[in-house]
XYZ file of C-alpha atoms in Angstrom:
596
model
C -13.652 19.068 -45.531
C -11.104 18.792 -42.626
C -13.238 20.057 -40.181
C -15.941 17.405 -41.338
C -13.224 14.383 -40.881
C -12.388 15.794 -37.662
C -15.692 15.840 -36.419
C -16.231 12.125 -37.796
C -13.945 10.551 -35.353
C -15.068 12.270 -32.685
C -17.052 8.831 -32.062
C -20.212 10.536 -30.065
C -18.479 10.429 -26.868
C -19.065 14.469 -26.969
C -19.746 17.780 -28.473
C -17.160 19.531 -26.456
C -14.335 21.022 -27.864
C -11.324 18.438 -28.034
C -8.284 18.962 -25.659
C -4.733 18.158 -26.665
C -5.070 14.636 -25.630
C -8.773 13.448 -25.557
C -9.524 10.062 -24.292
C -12.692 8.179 -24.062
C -13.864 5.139 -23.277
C -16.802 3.290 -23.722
C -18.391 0.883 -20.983
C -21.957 0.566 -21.951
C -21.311 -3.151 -22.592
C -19.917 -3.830 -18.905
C -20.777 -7.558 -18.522
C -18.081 -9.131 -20.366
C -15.421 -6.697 -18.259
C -14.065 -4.778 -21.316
C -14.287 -1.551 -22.234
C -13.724 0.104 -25.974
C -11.029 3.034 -25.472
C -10.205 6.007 -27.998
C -7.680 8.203 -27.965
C -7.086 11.369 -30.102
C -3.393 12.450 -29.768
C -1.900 16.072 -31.318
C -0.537 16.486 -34.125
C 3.134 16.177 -34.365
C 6.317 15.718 -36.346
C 5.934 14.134 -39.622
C 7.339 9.970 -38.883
C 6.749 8.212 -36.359
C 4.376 8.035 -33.094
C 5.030 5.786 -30.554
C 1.913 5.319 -27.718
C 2.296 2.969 -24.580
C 1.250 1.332 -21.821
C 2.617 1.179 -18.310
C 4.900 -1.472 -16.971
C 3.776 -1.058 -13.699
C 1.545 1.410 -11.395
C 2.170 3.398 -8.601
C 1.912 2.348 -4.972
C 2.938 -1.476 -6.333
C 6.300 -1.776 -6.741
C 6.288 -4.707 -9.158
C 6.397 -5.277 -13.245
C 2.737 -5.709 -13.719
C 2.528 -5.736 -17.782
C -0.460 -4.119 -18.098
C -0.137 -4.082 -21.707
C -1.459 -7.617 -21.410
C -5.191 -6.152 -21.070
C -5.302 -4.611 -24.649
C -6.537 -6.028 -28.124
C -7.904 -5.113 -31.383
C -5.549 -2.418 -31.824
C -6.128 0.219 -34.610
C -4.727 3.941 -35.304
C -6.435 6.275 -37.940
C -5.458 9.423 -39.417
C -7.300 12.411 -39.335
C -9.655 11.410 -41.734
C -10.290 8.184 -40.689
C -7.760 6.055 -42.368
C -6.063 3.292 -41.491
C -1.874 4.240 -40.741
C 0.344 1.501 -40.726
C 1.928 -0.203 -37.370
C 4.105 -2.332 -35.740
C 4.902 -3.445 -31.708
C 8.491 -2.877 -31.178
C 7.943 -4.175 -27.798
C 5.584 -5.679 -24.911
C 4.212 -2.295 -24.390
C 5.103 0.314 -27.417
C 2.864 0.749 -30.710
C 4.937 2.656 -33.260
C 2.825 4.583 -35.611
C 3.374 5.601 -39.299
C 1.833 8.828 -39.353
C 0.588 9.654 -42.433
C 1.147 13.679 -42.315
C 1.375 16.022 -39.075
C -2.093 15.834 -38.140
C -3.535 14.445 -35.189
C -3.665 10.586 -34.708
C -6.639 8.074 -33.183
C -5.610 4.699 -31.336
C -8.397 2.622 -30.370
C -8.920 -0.436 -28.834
C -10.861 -2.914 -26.469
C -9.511 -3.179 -22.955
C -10.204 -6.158 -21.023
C -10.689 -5.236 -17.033
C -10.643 -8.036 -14.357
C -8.066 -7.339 -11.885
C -9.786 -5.880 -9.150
C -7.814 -6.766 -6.380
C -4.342 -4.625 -7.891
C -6.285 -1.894 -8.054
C -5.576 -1.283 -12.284
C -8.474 -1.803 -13.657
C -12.067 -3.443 -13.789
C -15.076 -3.217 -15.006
C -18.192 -5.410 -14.350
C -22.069 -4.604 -14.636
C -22.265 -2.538 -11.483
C -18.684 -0.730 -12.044
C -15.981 0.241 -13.315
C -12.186 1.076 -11.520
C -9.867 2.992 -14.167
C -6.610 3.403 -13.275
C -4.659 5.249 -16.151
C -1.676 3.062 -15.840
C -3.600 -0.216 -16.935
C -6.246 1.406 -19.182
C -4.633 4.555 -21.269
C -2.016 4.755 -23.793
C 0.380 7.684 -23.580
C 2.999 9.420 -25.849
C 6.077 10.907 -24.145
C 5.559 13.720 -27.460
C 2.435 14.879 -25.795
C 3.390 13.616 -21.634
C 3.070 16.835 -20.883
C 0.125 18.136 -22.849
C -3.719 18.622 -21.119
C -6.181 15.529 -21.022
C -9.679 15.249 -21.188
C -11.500 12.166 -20.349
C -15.304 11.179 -21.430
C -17.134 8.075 -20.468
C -20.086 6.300 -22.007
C -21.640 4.931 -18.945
C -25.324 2.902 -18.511
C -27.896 4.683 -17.231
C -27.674 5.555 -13.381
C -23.943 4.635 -13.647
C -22.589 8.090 -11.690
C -18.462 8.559 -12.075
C -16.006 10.146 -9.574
C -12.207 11.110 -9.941
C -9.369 13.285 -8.242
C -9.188 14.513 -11.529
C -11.388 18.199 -12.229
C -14.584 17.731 -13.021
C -16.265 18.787 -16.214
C -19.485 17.566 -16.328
C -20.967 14.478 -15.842
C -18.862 11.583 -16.540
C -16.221 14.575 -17.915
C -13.080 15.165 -16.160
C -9.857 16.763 -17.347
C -5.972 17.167 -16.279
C -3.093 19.380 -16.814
C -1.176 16.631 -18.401
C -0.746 12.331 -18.420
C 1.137 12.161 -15.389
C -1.908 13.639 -13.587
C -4.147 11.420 -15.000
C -2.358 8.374 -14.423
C -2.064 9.452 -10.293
C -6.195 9.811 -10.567
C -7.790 7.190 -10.817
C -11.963 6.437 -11.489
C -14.698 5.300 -10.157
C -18.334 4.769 -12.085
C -20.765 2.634 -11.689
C -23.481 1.878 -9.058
C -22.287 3.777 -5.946
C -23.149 5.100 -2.766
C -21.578 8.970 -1.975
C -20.808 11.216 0.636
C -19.346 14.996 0.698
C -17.828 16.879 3.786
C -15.718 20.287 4.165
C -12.688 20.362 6.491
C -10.490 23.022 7.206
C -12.079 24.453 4.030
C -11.479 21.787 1.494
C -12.952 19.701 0.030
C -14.013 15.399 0.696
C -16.108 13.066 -1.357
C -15.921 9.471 -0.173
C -17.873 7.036 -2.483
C -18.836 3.291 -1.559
C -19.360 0.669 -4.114
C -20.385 -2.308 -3.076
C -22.967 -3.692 0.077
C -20.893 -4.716 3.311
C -21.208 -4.322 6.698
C -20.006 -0.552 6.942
C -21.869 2.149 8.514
C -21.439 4.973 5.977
C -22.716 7.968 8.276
C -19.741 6.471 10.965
C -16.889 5.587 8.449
C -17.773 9.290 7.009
C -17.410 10.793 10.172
C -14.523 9.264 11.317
C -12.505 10.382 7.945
C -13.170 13.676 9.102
C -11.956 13.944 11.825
C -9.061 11.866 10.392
C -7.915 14.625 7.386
C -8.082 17.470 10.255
C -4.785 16.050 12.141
C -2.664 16.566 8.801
C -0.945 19.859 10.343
C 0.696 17.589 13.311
C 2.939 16.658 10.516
C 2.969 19.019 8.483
C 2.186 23.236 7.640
C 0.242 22.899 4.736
C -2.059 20.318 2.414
C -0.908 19.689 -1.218
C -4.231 19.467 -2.445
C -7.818 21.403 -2.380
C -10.050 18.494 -3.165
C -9.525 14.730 -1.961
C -11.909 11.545 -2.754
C -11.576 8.272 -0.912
C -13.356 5.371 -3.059
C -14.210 1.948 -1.135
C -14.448 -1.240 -2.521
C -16.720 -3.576 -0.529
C -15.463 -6.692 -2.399
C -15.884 -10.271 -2.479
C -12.437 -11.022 -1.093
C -10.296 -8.669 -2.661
C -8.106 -6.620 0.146
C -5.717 -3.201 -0.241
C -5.489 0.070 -0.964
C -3.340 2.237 -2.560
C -2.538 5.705 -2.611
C -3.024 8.281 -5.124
C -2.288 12.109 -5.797
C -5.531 13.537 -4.267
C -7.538 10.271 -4.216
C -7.392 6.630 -2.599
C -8.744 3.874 -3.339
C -8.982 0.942 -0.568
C -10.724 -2.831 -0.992
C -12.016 -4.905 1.864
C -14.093 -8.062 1.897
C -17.538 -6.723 2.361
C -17.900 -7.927 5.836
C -14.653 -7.028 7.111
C -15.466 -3.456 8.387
C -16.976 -4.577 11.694
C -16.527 -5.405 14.474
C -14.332 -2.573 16.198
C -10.718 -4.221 15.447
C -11.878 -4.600 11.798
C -12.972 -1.355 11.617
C -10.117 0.270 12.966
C -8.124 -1.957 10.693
C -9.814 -0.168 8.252
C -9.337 3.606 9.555
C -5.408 2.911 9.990
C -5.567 1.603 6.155
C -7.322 5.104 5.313
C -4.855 7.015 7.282
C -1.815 5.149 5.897
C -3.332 6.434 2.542
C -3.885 9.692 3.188
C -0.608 10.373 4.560
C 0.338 9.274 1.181
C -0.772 12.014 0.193
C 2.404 13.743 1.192
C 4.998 11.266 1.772
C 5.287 9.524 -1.930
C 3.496 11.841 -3.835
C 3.764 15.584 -2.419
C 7.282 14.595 -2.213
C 9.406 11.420 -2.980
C 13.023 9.588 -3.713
C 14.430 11.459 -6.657
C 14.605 7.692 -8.504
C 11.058 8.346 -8.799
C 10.698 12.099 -10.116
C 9.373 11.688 -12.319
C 7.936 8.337 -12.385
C 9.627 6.106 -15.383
C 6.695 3.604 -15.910
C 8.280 1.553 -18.699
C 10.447 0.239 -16.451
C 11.772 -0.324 -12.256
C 12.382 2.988 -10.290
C 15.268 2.108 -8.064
C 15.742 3.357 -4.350
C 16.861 2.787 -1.310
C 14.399 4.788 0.426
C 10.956 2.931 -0.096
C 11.056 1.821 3.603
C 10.723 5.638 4.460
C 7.758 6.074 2.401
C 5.725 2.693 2.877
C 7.174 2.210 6.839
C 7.225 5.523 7.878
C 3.351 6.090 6.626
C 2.815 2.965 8.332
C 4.433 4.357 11.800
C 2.549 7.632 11.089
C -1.198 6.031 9.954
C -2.406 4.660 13.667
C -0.833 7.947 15.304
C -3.262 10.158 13.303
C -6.290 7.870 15.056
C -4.761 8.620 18.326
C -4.553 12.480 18.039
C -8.374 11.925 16.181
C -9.492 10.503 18.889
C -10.476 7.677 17.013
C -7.973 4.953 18.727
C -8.044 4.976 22.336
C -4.253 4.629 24.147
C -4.461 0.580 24.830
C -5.827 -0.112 21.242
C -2.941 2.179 20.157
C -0.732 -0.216 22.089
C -2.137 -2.810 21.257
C -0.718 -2.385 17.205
C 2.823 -1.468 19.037
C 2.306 -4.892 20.593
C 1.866 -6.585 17.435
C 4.758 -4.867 15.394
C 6.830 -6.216 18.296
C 5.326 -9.933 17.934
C 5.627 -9.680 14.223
C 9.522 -8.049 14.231
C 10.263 -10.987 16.635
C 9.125 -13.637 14.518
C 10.643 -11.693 11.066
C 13.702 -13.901 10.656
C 14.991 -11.824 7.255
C 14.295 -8.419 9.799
C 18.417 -9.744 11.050
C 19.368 -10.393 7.819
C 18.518 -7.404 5.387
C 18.530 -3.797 6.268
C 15.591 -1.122 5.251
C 17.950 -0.127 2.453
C 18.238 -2.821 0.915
C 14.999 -4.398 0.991
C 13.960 -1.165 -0.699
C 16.447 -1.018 -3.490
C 15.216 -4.948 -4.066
C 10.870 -4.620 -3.497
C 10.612 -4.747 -7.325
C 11.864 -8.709 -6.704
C 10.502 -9.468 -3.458
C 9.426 -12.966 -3.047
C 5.983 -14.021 -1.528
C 5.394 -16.461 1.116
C 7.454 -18.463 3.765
C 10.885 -16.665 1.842
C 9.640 -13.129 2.254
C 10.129 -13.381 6.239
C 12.485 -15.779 6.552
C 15.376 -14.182 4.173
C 13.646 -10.542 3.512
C 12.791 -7.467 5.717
C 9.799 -5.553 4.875
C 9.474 -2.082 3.377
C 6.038 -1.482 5.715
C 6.803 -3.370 8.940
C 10.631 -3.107 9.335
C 10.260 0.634 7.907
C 7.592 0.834 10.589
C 9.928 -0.227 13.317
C 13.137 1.970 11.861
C 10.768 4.963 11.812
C 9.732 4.171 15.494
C 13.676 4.143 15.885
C 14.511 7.596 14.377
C 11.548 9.504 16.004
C 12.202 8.148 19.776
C 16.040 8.847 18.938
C 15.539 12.620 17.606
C 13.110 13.150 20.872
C 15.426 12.242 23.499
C 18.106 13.957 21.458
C 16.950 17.279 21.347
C 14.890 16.973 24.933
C 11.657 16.123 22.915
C 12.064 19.448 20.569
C 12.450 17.518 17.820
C 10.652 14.771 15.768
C 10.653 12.645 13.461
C 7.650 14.917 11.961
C 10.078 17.643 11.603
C 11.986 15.552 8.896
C 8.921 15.307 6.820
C 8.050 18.585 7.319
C 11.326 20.162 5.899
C 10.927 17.445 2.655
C 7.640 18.264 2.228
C 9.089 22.192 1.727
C 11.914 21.661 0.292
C 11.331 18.902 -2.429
C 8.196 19.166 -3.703
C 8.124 16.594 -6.535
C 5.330 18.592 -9.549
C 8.366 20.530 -9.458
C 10.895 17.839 -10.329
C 12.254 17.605 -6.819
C 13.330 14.814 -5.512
C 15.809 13.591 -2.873
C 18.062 11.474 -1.769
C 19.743 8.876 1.326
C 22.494 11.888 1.884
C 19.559 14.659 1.962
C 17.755 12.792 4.503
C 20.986 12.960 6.399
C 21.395 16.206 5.908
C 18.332 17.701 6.836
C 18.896 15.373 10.048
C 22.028 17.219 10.700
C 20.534 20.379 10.047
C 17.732 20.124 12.471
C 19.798 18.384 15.559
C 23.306 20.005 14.805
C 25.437 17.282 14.836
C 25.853 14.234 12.135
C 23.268 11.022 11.812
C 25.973 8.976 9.314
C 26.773 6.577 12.192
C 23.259 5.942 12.896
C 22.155 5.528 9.522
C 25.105 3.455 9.068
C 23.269 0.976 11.733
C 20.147 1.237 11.525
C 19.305 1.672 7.993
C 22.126 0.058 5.753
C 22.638 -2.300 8.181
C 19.447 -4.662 9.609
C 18.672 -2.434 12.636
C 19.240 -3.968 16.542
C 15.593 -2.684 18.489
C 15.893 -2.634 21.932
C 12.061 -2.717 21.992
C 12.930 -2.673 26.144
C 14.459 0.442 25.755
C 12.317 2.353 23.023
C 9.449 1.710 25.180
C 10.771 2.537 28.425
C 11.707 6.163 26.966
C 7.939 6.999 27.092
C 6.514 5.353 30.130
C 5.792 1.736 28.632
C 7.175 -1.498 28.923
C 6.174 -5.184 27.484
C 4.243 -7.197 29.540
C 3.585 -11.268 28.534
C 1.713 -11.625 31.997
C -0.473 -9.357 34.462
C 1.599 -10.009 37.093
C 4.978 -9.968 35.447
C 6.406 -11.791 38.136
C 6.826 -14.744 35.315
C 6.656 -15.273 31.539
C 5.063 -18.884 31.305
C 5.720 -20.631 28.191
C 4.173 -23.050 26.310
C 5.279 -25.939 23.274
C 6.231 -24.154 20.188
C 6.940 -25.785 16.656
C 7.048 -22.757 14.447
C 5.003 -23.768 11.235
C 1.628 -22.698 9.978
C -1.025 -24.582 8.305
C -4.299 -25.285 6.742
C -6.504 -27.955 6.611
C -5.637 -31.016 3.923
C -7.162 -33.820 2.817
C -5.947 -36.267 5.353
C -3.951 -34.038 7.650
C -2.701 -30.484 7.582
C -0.277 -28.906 4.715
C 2.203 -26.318 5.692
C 2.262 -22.702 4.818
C 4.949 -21.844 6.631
C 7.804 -22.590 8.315
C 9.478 -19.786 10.186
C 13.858 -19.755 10.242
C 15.601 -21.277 13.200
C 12.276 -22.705 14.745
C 12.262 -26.515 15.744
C 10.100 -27.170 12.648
C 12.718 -25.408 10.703
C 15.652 -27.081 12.294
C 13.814 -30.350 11.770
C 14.149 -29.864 8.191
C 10.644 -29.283 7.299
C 9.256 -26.714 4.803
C 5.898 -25.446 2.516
C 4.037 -28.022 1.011
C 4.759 -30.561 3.373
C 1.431 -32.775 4.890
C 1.362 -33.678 7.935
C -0.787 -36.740 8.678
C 0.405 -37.761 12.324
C 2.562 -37.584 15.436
C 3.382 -40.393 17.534
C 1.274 -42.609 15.398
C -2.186 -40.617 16.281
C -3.561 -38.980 12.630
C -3.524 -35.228 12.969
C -5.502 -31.943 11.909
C -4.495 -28.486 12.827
C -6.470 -28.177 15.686
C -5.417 -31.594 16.969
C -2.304 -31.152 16.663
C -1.899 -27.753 18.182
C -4.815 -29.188 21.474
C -1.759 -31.951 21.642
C 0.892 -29.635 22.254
C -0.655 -28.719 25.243
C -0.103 -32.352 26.446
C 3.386 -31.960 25.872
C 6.680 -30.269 27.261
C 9.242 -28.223 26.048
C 12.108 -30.419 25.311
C 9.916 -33.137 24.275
C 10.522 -35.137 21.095
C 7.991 -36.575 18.831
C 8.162 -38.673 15.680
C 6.134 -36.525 12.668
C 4.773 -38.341 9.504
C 4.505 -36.629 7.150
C 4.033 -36.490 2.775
C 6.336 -34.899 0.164
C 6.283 -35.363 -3.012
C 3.740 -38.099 -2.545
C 5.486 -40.192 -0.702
C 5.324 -40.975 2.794
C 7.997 -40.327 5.373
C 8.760 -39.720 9.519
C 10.806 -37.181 11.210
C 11.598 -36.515 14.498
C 10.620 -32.901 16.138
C 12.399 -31.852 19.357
C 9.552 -28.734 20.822
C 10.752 -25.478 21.649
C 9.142 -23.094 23.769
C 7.513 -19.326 23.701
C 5.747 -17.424 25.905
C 2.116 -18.709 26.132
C 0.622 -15.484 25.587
C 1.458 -12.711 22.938
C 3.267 -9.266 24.313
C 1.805 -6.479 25.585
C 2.418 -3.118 25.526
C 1.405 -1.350 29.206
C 2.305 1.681 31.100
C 5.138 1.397 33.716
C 4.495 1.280 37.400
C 4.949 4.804 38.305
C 6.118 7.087 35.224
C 8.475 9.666 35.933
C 7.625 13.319 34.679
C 10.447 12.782 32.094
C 9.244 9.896 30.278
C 5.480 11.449 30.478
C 6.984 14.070 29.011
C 8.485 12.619 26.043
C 5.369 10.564 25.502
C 3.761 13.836 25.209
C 5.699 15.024 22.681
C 5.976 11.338 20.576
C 1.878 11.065 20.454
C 1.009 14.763 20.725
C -1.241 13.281 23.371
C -1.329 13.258 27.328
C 0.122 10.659 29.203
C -3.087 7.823 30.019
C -3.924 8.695 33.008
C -5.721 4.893 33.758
């Protein structure tokens, strides 16, 4: 009779042999974007079982409450009966187990947040992402998984997770099935071999991609892992692309990305290699965050913030790595290359919070990072500034050890030594130390300035080390300016509202701020573009009289124009390099000098 109950709950969803922890799911009613979910956990300790859902996922460092997806909960016995209940809080079922046998949780899961990459599910797809979908039980964390979907017909599924059979995967345990995300539906896939692994990369989604090109481009992207690094942490890797309509990210994954762009953002050529820097960042991922990561995060505690002070080096330094990787692919030619060193300048520059709060800090505090005109006026940023303090470190170590060192060396030795499956993790002080190690002499001081303090770039000087200086005009001989305010906007009913309003900028000091519409200057009603052709009218130093709306009622200030240079940096090669500087740019790119 036991075996009988056991087989009744076994729902349909297959004839295999249960693992310890079988999930299933079943989308074959897609249209209404939920999806009905059973679980069959072990059995256990007479009591009490207590299943839950993820605060937050990986790769977003923010409270998501994914809990807030799940309904018509019910948990059975195993024979089918009903077992008692309770929510003890926002994301934790508790269980009355009835006996020691095994226990079935199911319930429907509703799927429509495609753009944070958790979970959804429509009539041509669905995107899984453990964190938002599956319960776990810290009893059985560590305990195999299998996985079985009920899909519609022609619906085809793909996962970093091992396949067994179609629309079958399984896992070693929870933690690996939470880093491995999905993909079913209606798709469009590709496979390729490289240095004898294994690639699938799957489109869902119509755009304006060219498959056989984005395909071969990946390629030759996963070959230029070993300038970083000895060895690759996986043996099978699947990139999954959302061609969307307007959702836009990625995020990384333990042998798998995922990565969202409007589907007709993948052309033309700076869109596209938008795109390929977005797939590189990922991949690097690969290693840096997931291969190996901040001890705060080994392992990952998802019922709650995972607190570090090292979040710039994973997100920034990926970030400084990603477009490098294009470089040595031959992907990125030199000038588009510093062309995105151009723009981390620009950006940096007009970062206000980049003087205010160091890497460090803005790490420990991503979980609360504010959006919008705040986040750059008051707050650094884990990928730009981390970016920047990367750039710092590697052009430092270089011309410290006569280019025999890199900042790739430091990854390298944490790759090796703390190699997080193994609960490895490190630290601020082993960063240090392994700095120390490599170069012989102590980094504390540098740290000390760059890291837990807001860093001072000489961008002058970090260029200069490798044959490259910024340039604002072809000639040089002058920087012309041109009228600056300092605000963004967009287009409002009878004038232009404000987005923006960067720190210190005559807008700023003027006393405007977000929200604020602007209907004329000097009398003469305004629009974006007018107002911005009517700066070129004016002078720097000029004052003009600003009406304006807040709070629905109408008022005037006065705005005194600044000035900045009329056209955005660039990055170019120096007059005549000397063999030292080609040298070290050598040894920063793992590329030759541009000759033209």
């Amino acid at each position: 009779m036991l075996r009988l109950a056991v087989a009744a709950i076994a729902l349909a969803f297959s004839s295999a042999a249960p693992a310890t922890v079988d999930y299933a799911i079943d989308l074959t009613s897609p249209e209404h974007h939920s999806g009905k979910v059973r679980i069959v956990f072990p059995s256990g300790a007479a009591g009490t079982l207590d299943v839950k859902m993820p605060s937050w996922r990986t790769g977003r460092y923010q409270i998501l409450n994914l809990a807030n997806g799940l309904s018509e909960f019910a948990a059975k016995d195993e024979r089918g009966r009903a077992l008692p209940w309770q929510k003890v809080d926002k994301s934790t079922w508790r269980i009355q187990r009835a006996g020691t046998g095994p226990v079935t949780v199911e319930y429907d899961v509703y799927a429509n947040e495609l753009g944070l990459r958790s979970r959804h599910i429509d009539d041509s797809h669905a995107y899984l992402d453990a964190s938002a979908v599956f319960m776990y039980s810290d009893a059985s964390r560590a305990d195999d998984v299998a996985v079985s979907l009920k899909v519609p017909d022609g619906w085809r599924s793909f996962s970093g997770l091992q396949s067994a059979g179609a629309n079958r995967f399984t896992g070693a345990n929870w933690d690996i099935l939470v880093d491995s995300p999905i993909e079913t539906g209606i798709n469009r896939s590709f496979a390729f071999k490289e240095g004898g692994r294994d690639y699938d990369v799957v489109f869902w989604g119509e755009g304006n991609y060219d498959a056989n090109q984005t395909v071969a481009d990946l390629k030759k992207i996963v070959a230029q892992a070993p300038s970083i690094w000895s060895a690759y942490p996986f043996q099978r890797y699947v990139f999954m692309i959302h061609a969307t309509d307007g959702a836009s990210g990625a995020t990384e994954h333990r042998n798998s990305t995922v990565i969202q762009l409007p589907r007709n953002s993948f052309q033309p050529r700076d869109k596209y290699l938008k795109f390929l820097s977005t797939a590189s960042h990922e991949f690097i991922h690969t290693w840096n965050v997931k291969a190996y990561r901040a001890a705060a995060m080994v392992p990952y505690g998802y019922q709650s913030e995972n607190y570090t002070d090292l979040l710039w080096l994973h997100e920034g330094s990926t970030d400084y790595f990603a477009d490098q990787l294009l470089v040595r692919a031959g992907i990125m030619k030199p000038d588009e290359y510093f062309a995105t060193l151009a723009d981390a300048i620009d950006h940096h520059r007009h970062t206000p919070g980049a003087s205010l709060q160091s890497v460090a800090s803005t790490s420990f505090d991503e979980w609360i990072a504010p959006g919008g005109d705040r986040a750059a006026n008051a707050w650094a940023d884990i990928y730009a500034e981390g970016s920047v303090v990367s750039w710092l470190l590697d052009i430092a170590l270089l011309q410290d050890s006569g280019g025999k060192i890199s900042y790739r060396d430091v990854h390298e030795a944490l790759f090796r030594r703390y190699p997080s499956e193994q609960g490895k993790g490190f630290q601020a002080a082993d960063v240090k130390a392994i700095l120390a190690e490599l170069t012989g002499h102590s980094w504390d001081d540098w740290w000390a300035r760059n890291v837990d303090a807001p860093a001072p770039v000489d961008f002058d000087r970090l260029l200069g080390s490798v044959g490259l200086r910024i340039s604002y005009e072809d000639s040089d001989k002058t920087v012309p300016t041109r009228p600056w305010v300092g605000w963004k906007a967009d287009q409002a009913e009878g004038g232009m509202k404000l987005t923006g309003v960067e720190r210190g900028s005559p807008a700023w000091n003027a006393g405007f701020v977000p929200d604020d519409i602007i209907t004329a200057f000097d009398g003469r009603r305004v629009t974006n573009d007018r107002f911005d052709d009517a700066l070129t009218e004016r002078k720097v130093g000029d004052v003009v009289t600003v009406s304006y709306f807040r709070r629905d009622q109408l008022l005037q200030k006065t705005l005194k124009l600044g000035s900045i240079p009329k056209n955005k940096p660039k990055v170019v090669k120096v007059a005549n390099a000397t063999a030292a500087q080609k040298a070290l740019y050598q040894r920063w790119l793992l590329a030759s000098y541009p000759a033209k």
